[in-house]
mmCIF file with all atom_site columns, C-alpha atoms in Angstrom:
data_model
loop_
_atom_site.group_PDB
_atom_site.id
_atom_site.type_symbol
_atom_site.label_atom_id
_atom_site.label_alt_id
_atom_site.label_comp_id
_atom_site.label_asym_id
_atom_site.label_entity_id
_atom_site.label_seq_id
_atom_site.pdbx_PDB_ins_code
_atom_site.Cartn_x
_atom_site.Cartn_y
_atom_site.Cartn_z
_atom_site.occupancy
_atom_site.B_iso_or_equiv
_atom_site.pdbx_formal_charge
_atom_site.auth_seq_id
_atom_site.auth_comp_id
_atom_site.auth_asym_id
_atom_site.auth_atom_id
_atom_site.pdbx_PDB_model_num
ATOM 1   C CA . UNK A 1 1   ? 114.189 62.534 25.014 1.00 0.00 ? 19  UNK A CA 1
ATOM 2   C CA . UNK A 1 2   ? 114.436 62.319 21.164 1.00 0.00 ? 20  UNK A CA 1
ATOM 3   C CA . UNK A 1 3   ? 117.785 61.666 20.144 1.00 0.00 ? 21  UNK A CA 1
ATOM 4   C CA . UNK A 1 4   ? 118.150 61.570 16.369 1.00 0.00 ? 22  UNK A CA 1
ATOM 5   C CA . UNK A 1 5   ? 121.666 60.280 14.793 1.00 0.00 ? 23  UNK A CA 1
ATOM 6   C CA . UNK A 1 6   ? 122.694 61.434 11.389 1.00 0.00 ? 24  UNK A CA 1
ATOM 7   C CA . UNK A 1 7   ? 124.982 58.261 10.775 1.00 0.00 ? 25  UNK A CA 1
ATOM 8   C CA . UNK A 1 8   ? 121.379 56.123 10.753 1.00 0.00 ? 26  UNK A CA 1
ATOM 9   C CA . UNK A 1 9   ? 120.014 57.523 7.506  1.00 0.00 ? 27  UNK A CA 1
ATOM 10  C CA . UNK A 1 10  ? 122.115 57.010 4.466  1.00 0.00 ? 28  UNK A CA 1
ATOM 11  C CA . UNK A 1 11  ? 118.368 56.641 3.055  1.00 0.00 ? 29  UNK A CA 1
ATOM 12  C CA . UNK A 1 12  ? 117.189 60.336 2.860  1.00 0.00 ? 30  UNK A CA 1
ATOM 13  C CA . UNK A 1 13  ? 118.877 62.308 0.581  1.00 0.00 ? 31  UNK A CA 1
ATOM 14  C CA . UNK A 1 14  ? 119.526 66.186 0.893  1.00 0.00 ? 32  UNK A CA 1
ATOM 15  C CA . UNK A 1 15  ? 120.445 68.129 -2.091 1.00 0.00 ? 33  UNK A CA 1
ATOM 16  C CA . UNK A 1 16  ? 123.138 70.974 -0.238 1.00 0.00 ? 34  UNK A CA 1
ATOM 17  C CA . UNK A 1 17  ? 125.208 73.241 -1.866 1.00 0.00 ? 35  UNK A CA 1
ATOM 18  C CA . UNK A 1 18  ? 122.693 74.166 -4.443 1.00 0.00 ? 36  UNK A CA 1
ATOM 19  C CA . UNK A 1 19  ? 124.422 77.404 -5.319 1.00 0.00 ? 37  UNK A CA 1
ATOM 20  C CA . UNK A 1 20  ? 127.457 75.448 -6.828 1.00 0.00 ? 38  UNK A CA 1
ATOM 21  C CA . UNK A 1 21  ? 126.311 72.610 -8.096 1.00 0.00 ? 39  UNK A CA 1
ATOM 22  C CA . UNK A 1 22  ? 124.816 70.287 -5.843 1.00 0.00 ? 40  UNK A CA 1
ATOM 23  C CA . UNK A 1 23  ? 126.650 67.790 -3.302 1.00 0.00 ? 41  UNK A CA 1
ATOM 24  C CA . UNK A 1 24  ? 130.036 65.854 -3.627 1.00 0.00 ? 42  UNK A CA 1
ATOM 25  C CA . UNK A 1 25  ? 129.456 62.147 -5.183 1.00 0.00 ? 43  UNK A CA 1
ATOM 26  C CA . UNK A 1 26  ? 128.358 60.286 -2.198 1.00 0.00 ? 44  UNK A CA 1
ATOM 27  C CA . UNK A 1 27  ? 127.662 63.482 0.118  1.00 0.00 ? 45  UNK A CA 1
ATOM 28  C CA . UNK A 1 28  ? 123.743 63.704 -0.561 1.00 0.00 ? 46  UNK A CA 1
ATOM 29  C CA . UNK A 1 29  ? 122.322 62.565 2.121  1.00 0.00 ? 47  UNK A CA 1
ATOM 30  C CA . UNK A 1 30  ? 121.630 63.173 5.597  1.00 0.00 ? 48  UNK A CA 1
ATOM 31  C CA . UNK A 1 31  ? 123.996 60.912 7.150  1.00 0.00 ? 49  UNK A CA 1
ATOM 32  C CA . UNK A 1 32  ? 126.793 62.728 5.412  1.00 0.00 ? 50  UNK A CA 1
ATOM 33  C CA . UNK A 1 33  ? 125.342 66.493 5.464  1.00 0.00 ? 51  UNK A CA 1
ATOM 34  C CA . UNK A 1 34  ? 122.492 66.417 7.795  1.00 0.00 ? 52  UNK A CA 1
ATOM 35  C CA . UNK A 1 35  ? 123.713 67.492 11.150 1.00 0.00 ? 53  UNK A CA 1
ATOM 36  C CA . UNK A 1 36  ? 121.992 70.839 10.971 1.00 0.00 ? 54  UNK A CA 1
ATOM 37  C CA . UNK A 1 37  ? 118.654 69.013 10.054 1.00 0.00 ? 55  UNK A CA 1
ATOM 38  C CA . UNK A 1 38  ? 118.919 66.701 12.957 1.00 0.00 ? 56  UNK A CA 1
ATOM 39  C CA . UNK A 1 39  ? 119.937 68.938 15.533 1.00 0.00 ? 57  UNK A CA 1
ATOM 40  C CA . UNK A 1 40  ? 116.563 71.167 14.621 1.00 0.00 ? 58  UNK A CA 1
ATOM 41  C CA . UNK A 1 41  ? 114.276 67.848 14.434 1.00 0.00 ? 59  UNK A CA 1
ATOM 42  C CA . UNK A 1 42  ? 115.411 67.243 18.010 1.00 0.00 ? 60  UNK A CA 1
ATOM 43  C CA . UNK A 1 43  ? 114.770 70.879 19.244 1.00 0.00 ? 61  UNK A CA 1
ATOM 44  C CA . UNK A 1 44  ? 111.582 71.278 17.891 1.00 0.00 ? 62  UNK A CA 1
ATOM 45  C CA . UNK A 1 45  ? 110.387 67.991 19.381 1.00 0.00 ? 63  UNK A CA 1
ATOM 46  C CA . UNK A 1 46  ? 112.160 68.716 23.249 1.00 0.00 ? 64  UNK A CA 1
ATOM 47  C CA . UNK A 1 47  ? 110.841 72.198 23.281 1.00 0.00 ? 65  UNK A CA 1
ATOM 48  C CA . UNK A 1 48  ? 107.415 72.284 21.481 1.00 0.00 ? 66  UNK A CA 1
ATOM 49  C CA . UNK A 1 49  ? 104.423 69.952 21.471 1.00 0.00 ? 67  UNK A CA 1
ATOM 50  C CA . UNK A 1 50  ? 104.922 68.832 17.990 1.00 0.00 ? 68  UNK A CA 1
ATOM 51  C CA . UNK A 1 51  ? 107.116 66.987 15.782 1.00 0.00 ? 69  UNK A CA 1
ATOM 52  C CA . UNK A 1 52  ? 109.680 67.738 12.530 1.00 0.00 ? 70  UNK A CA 1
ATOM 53  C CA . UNK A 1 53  ? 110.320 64.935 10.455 1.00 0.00 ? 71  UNK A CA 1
ATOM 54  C CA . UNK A 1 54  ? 113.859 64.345 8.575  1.00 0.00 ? 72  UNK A CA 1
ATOM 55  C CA . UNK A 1 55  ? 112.170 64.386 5.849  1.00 0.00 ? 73  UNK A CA 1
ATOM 56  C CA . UNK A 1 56  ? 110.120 67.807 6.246  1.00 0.00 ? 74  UNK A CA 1
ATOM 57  C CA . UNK A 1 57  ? 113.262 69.829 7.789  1.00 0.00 ? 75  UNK A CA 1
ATOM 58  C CA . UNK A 1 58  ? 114.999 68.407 4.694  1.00 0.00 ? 76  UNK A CA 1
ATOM 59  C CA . UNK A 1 59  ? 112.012 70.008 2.497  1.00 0.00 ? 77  UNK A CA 1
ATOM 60  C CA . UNK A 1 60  ? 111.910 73.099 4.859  1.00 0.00 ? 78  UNK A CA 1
ATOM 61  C CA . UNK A 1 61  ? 115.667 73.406 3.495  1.00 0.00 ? 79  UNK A CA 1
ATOM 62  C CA . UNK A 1 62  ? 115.595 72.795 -0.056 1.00 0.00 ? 80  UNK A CA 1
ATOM 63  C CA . UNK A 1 63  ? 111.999 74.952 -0.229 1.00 0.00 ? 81  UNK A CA 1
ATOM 64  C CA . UNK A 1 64  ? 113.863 78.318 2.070  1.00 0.00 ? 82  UNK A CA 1
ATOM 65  C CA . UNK A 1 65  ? 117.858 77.981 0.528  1.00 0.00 ? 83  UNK A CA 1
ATOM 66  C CA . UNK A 1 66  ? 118.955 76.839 3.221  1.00 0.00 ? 84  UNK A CA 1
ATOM 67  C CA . UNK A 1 67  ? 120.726 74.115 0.743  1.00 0.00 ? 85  UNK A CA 1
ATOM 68  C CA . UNK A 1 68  ? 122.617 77.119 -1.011 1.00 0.00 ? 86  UNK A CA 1
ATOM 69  C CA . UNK A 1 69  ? 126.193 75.958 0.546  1.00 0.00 ? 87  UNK A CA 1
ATOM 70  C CA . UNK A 1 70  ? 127.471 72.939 1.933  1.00 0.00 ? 88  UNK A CA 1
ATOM 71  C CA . UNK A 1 71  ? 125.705 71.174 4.556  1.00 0.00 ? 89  UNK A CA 1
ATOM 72  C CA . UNK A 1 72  ? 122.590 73.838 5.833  1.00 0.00 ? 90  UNK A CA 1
ATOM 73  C CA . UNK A 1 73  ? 122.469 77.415 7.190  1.00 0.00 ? 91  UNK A CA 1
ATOM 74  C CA . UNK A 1 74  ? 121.545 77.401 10.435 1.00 0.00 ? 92  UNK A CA 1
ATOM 75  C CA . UNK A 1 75  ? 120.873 80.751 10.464 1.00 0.00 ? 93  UNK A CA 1
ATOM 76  C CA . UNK A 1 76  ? 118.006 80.871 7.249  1.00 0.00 ? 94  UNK A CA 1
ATOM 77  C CA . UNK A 1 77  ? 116.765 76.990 8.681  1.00 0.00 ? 95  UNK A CA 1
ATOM 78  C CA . UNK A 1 78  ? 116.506 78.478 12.095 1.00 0.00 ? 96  UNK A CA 1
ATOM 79  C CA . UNK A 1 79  ? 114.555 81.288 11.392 1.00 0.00 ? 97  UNK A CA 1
ATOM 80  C CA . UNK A 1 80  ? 112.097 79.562 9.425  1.00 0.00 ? 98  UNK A CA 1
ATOM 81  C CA . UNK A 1 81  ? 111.605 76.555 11.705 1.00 0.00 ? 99  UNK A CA 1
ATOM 82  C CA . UNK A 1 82  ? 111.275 78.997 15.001 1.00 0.00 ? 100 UNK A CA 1
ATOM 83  C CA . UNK A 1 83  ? 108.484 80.772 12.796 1.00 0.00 ? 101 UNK A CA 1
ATOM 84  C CA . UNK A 1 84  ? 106.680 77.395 11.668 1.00 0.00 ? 102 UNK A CA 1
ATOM 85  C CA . UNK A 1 85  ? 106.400 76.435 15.840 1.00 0.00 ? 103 UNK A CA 1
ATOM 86  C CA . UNK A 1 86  ? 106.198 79.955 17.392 1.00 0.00 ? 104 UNK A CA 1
ATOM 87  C CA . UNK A 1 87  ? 109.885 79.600 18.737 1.00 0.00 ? 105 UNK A CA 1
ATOM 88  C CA . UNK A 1 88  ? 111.841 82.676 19.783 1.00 0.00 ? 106 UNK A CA 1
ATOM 89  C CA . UNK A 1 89  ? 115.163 82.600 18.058 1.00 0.00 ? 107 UNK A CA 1
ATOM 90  C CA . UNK A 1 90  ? 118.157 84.632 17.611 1.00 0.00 ? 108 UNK A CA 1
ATOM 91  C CA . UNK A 1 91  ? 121.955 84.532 17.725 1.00 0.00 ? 109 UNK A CA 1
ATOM 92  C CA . UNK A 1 92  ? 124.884 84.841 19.684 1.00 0.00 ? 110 UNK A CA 1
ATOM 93  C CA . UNK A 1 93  ? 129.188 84.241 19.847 1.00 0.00 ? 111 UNK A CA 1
ATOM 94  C CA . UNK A 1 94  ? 129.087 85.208 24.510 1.00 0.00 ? 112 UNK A CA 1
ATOM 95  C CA . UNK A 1 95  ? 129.403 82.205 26.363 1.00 0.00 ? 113 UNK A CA 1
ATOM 96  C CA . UNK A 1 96  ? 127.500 83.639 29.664 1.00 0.00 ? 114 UNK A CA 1
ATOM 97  C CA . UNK A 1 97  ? 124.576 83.751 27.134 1.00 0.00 ? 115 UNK A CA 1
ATOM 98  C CA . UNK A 1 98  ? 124.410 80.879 25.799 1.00 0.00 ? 116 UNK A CA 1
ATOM 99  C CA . UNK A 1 99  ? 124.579 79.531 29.142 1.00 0.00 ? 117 UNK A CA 1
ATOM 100 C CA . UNK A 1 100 ? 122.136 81.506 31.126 1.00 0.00 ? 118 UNK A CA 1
ATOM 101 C CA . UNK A 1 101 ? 119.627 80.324 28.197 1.00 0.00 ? 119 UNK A CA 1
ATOM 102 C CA . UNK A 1 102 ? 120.444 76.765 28.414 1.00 0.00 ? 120 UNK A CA 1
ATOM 103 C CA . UNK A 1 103 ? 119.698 77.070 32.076 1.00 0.00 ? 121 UNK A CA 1
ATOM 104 C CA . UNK A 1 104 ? 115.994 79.072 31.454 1.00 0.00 ? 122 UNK A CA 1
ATOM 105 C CA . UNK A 1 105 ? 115.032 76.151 29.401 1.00 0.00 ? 123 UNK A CA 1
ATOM 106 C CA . UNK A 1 106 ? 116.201 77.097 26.288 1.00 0.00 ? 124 UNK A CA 1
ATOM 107 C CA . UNK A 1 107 ? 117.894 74.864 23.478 1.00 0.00 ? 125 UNK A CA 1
ATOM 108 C CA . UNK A 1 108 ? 120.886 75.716 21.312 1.00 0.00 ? 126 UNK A CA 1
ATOM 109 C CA . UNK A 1 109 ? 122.074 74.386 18.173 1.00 0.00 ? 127 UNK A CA 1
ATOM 110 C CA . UNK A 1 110 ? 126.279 75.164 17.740 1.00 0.00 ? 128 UNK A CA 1
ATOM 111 C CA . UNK A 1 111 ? 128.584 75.299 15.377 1.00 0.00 ? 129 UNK A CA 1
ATOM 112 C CA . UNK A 1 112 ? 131.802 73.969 15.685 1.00 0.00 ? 130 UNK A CA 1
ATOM 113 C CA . UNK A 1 113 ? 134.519 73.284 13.634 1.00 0.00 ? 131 UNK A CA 1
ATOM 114 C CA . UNK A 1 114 ? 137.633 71.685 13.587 1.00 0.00 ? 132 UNK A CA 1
ATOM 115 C CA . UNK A 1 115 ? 139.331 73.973 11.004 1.00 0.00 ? 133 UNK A CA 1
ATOM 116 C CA . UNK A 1 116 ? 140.443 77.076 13.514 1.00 0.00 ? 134 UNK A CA 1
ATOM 117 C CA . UNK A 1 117 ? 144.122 77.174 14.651 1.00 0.00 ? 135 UNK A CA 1
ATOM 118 C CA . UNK A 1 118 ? 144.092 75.618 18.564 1.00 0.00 ? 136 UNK A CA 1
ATOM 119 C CA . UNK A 1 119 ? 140.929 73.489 18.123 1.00 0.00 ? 137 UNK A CA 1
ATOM 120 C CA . UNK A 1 120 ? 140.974 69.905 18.968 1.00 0.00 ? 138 UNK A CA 1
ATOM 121 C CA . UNK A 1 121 ? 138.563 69.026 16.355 1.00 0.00 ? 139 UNK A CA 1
ATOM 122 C CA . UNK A 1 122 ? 136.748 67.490 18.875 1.00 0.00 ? 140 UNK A CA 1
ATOM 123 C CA . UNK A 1 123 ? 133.647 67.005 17.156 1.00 0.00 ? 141 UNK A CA 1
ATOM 124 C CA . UNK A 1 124 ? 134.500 67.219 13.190 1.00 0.00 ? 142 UNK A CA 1
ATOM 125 C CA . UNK A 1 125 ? 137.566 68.509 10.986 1.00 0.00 ? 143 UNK A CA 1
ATOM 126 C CA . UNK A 1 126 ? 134.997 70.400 9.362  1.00 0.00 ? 144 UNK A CA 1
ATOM 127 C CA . UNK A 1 127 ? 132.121 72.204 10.366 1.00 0.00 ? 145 UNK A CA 1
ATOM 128 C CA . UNK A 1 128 ? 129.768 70.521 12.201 1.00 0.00 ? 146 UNK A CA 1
ATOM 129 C CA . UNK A 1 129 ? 126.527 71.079 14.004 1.00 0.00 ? 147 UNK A CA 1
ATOM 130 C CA . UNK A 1 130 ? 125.688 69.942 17.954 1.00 0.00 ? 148 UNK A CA 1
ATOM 131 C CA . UNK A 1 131 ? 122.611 70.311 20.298 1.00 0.00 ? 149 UNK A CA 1
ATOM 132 C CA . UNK A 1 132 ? 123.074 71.953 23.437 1.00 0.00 ? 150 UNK A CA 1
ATOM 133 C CA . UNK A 1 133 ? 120.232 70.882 25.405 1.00 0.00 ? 151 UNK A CA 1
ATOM 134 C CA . UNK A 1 134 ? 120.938 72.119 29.330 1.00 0.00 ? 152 UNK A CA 1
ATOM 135 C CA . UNK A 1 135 ? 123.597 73.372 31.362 1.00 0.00 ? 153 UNK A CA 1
ATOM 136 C CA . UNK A 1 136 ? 124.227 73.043 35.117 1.00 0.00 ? 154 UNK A CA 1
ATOM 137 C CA . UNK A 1 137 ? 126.861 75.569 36.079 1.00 0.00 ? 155 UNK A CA 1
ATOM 138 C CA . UNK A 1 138 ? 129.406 75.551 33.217 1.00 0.00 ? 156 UNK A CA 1
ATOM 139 C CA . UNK A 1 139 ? 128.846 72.360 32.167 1.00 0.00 ? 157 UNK A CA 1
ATOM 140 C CA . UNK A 1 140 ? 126.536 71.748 29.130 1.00 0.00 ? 158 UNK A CA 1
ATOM 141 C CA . UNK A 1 141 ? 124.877 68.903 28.085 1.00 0.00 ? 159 UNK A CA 1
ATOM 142 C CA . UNK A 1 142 ? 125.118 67.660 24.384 1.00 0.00 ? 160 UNK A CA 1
ATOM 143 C CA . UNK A 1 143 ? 123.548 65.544 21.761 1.00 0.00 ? 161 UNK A CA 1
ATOM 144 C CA . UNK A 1 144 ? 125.786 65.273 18.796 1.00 0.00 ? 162 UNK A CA 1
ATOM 145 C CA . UNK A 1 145 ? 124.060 63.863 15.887 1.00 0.00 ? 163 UNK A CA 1
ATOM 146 C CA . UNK A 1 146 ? 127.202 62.027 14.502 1.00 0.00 ? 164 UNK A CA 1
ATOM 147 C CA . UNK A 1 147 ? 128.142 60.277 17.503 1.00 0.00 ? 165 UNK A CA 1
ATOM 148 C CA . UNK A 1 148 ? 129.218 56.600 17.160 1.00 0.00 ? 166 UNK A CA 1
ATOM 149 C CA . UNK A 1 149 ? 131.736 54.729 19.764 1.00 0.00 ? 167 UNK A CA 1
ATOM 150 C CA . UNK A 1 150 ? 134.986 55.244 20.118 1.00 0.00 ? 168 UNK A CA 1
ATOM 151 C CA . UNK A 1 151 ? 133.908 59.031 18.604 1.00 0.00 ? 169 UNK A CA 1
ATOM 152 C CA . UNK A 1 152 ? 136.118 61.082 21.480 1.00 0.00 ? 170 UNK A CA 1
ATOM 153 C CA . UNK A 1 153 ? 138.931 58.272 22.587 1.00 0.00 ? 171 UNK A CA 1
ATOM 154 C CA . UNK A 1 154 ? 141.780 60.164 22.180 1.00 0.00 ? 172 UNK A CA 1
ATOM 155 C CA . UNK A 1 155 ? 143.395 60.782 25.118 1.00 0.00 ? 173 UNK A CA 1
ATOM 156 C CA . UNK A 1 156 ? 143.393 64.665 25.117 1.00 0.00 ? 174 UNK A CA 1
ATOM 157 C CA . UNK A 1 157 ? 139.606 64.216 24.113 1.00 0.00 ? 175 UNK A CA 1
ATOM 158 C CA . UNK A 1 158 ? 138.888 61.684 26.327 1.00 0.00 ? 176 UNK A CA 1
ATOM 159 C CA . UNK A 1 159 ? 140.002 63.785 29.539 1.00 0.00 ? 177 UNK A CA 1
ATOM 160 C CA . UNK A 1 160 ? 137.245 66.553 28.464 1.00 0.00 ? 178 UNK A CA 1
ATOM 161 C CA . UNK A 1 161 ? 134.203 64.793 27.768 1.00 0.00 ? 179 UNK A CA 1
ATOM 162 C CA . UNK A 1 162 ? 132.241 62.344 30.284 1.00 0.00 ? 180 UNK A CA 1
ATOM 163 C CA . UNK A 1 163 ? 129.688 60.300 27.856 1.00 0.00 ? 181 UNK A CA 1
ATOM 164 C CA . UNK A 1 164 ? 126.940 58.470 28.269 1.00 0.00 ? 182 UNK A CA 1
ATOM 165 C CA . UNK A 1 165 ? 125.043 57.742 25.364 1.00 0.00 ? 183 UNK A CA 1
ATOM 166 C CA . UNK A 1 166 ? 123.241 59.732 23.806 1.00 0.00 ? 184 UNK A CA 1
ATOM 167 C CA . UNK A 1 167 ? 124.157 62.265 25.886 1.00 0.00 ? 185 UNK A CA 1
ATOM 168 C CA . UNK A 1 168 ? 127.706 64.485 26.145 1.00 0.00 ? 186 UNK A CA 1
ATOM 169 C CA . UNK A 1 169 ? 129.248 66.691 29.281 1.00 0.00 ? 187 UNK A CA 1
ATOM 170 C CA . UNK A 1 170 ? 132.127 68.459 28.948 1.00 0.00 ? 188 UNK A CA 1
ATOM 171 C CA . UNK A 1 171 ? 132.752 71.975 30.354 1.00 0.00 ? 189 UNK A CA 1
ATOM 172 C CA . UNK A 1 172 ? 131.142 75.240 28.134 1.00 0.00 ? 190 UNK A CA 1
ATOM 173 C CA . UNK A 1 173 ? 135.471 76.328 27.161 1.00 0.00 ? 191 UNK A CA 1
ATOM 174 C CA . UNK A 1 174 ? 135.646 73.488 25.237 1.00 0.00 ? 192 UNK A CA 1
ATOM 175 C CA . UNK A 1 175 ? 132.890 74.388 23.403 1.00 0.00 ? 193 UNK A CA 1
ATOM 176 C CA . UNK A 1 176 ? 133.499 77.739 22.844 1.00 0.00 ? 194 UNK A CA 1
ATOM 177 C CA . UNK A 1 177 ? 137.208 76.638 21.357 1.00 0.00 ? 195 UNK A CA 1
ATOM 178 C CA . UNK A 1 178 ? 135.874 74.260 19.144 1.00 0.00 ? 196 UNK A CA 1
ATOM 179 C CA . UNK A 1 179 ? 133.249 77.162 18.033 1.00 0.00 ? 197 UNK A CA 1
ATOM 180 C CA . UNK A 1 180 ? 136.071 80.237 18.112 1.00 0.00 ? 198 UNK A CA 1
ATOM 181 C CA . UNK A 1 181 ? 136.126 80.598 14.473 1.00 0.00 ? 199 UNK A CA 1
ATOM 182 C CA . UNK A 1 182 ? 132.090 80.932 13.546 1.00 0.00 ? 200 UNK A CA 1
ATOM 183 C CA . UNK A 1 183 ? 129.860 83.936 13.321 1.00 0.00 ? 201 UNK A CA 1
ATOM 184 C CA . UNK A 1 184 ? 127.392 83.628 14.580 1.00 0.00 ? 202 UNK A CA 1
ATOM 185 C CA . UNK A 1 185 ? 127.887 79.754 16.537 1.00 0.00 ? 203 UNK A CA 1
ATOM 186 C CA . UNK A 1 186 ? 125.127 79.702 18.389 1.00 0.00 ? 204 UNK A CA 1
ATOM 187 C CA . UNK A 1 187 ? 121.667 79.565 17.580 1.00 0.00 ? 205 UNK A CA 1
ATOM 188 C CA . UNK A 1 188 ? 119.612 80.009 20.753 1.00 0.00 ? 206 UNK A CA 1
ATOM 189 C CA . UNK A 1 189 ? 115.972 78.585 20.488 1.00 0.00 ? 207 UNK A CA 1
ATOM 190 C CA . UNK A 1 190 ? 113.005 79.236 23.028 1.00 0.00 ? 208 UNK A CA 1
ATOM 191 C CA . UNK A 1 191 ? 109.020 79.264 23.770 1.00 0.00 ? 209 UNK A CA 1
ATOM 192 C CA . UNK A 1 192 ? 107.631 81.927 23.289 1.00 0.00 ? 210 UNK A CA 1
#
């Protein structure tokens, strides 16, 4: 299974936040702002036949303004990519949802942030961008693109998350806390 980590490609530069004047000095690139991009270059290649290079999602979001604010929008990048591989695609904030897709063979790419009152900030301070890639009763499997060791050892993070790289468990709640404060969060991506 294609796993695809942001930190690994200081290399390929993203211009984000195009609507206000490009990136931050040192924050143009996908291994600072890519999440987004990497967590739709892995869904395309679990659920389709094909493949989406860093470098084409990266066009796909400069080319559709996706790139308008900080980071990507999920929600223009999403729609575009789901039309490019005849991928069903819409949104969602319910948990039972998200989970019944993950279980039909459906992928979803979340939102989470770290910003919300009552979050851990399990995953960023900021906003951030996971893949959920199955479920098996409430727990969900996850592929973070930022992950690096020693990512969740804090002891009240630690407790909630069984790793083992690439891939993340930890019960759907915890995801849904870290995601309380985005609307839409998830972005729910199937064969036709």
């Amino acid at each position: 299974m294609l796993y695809i980590n942001q930190l690994d490609y200081p290399h390929i530069k993203y211009y984000h936040n195009a609507a206000n004047g490009g990136p931050e000095k040192g924050k143009d690139n996908v291994e600072t702002s890519g999440c987004g991009l990497c967590c739709a270059c892995m869904m395309v290649e679990h659920l389709t036949t094909e493949s989406l290079a860093l470098e084409e999602c990266v066009k796909l979001s400069e080319e559709n303004g996706a790139n308008l604010k900080v980071g990507t929008s999920m929600r223009v990048l999403g729609k575009v990519v789901a039309e490019k591989y005849n991928l069903d695609f819409r949104t969602t904030n319910d948990k039972e949802e998200v989970l019944n897709h993950l279980r039909n063979g459906g992928e979803v790419i979340a939102c989470v942030s770290g910003k919300a009152e009552g979050t851990l900030a399990i995953f960023t301070k900021n906003e951030h961008y996971i893949a959920l890639i199955s479920a098996q009763d409430e727990t969900v499997c996850i592929l973070d693109p930022s992950y690096k060791e020693g990512k969740f050892d804090k002891d009240v993070i630690r407790d909630l998350m069984t790793v083992k790289e690439p891939f993340i468990y930890c019960n759907m709640d915890v995801v849904m806390n870290e995601a309380k404060s985005l609307n839409p969060a998830f972005y729910l991506f199937k064969r036709k």
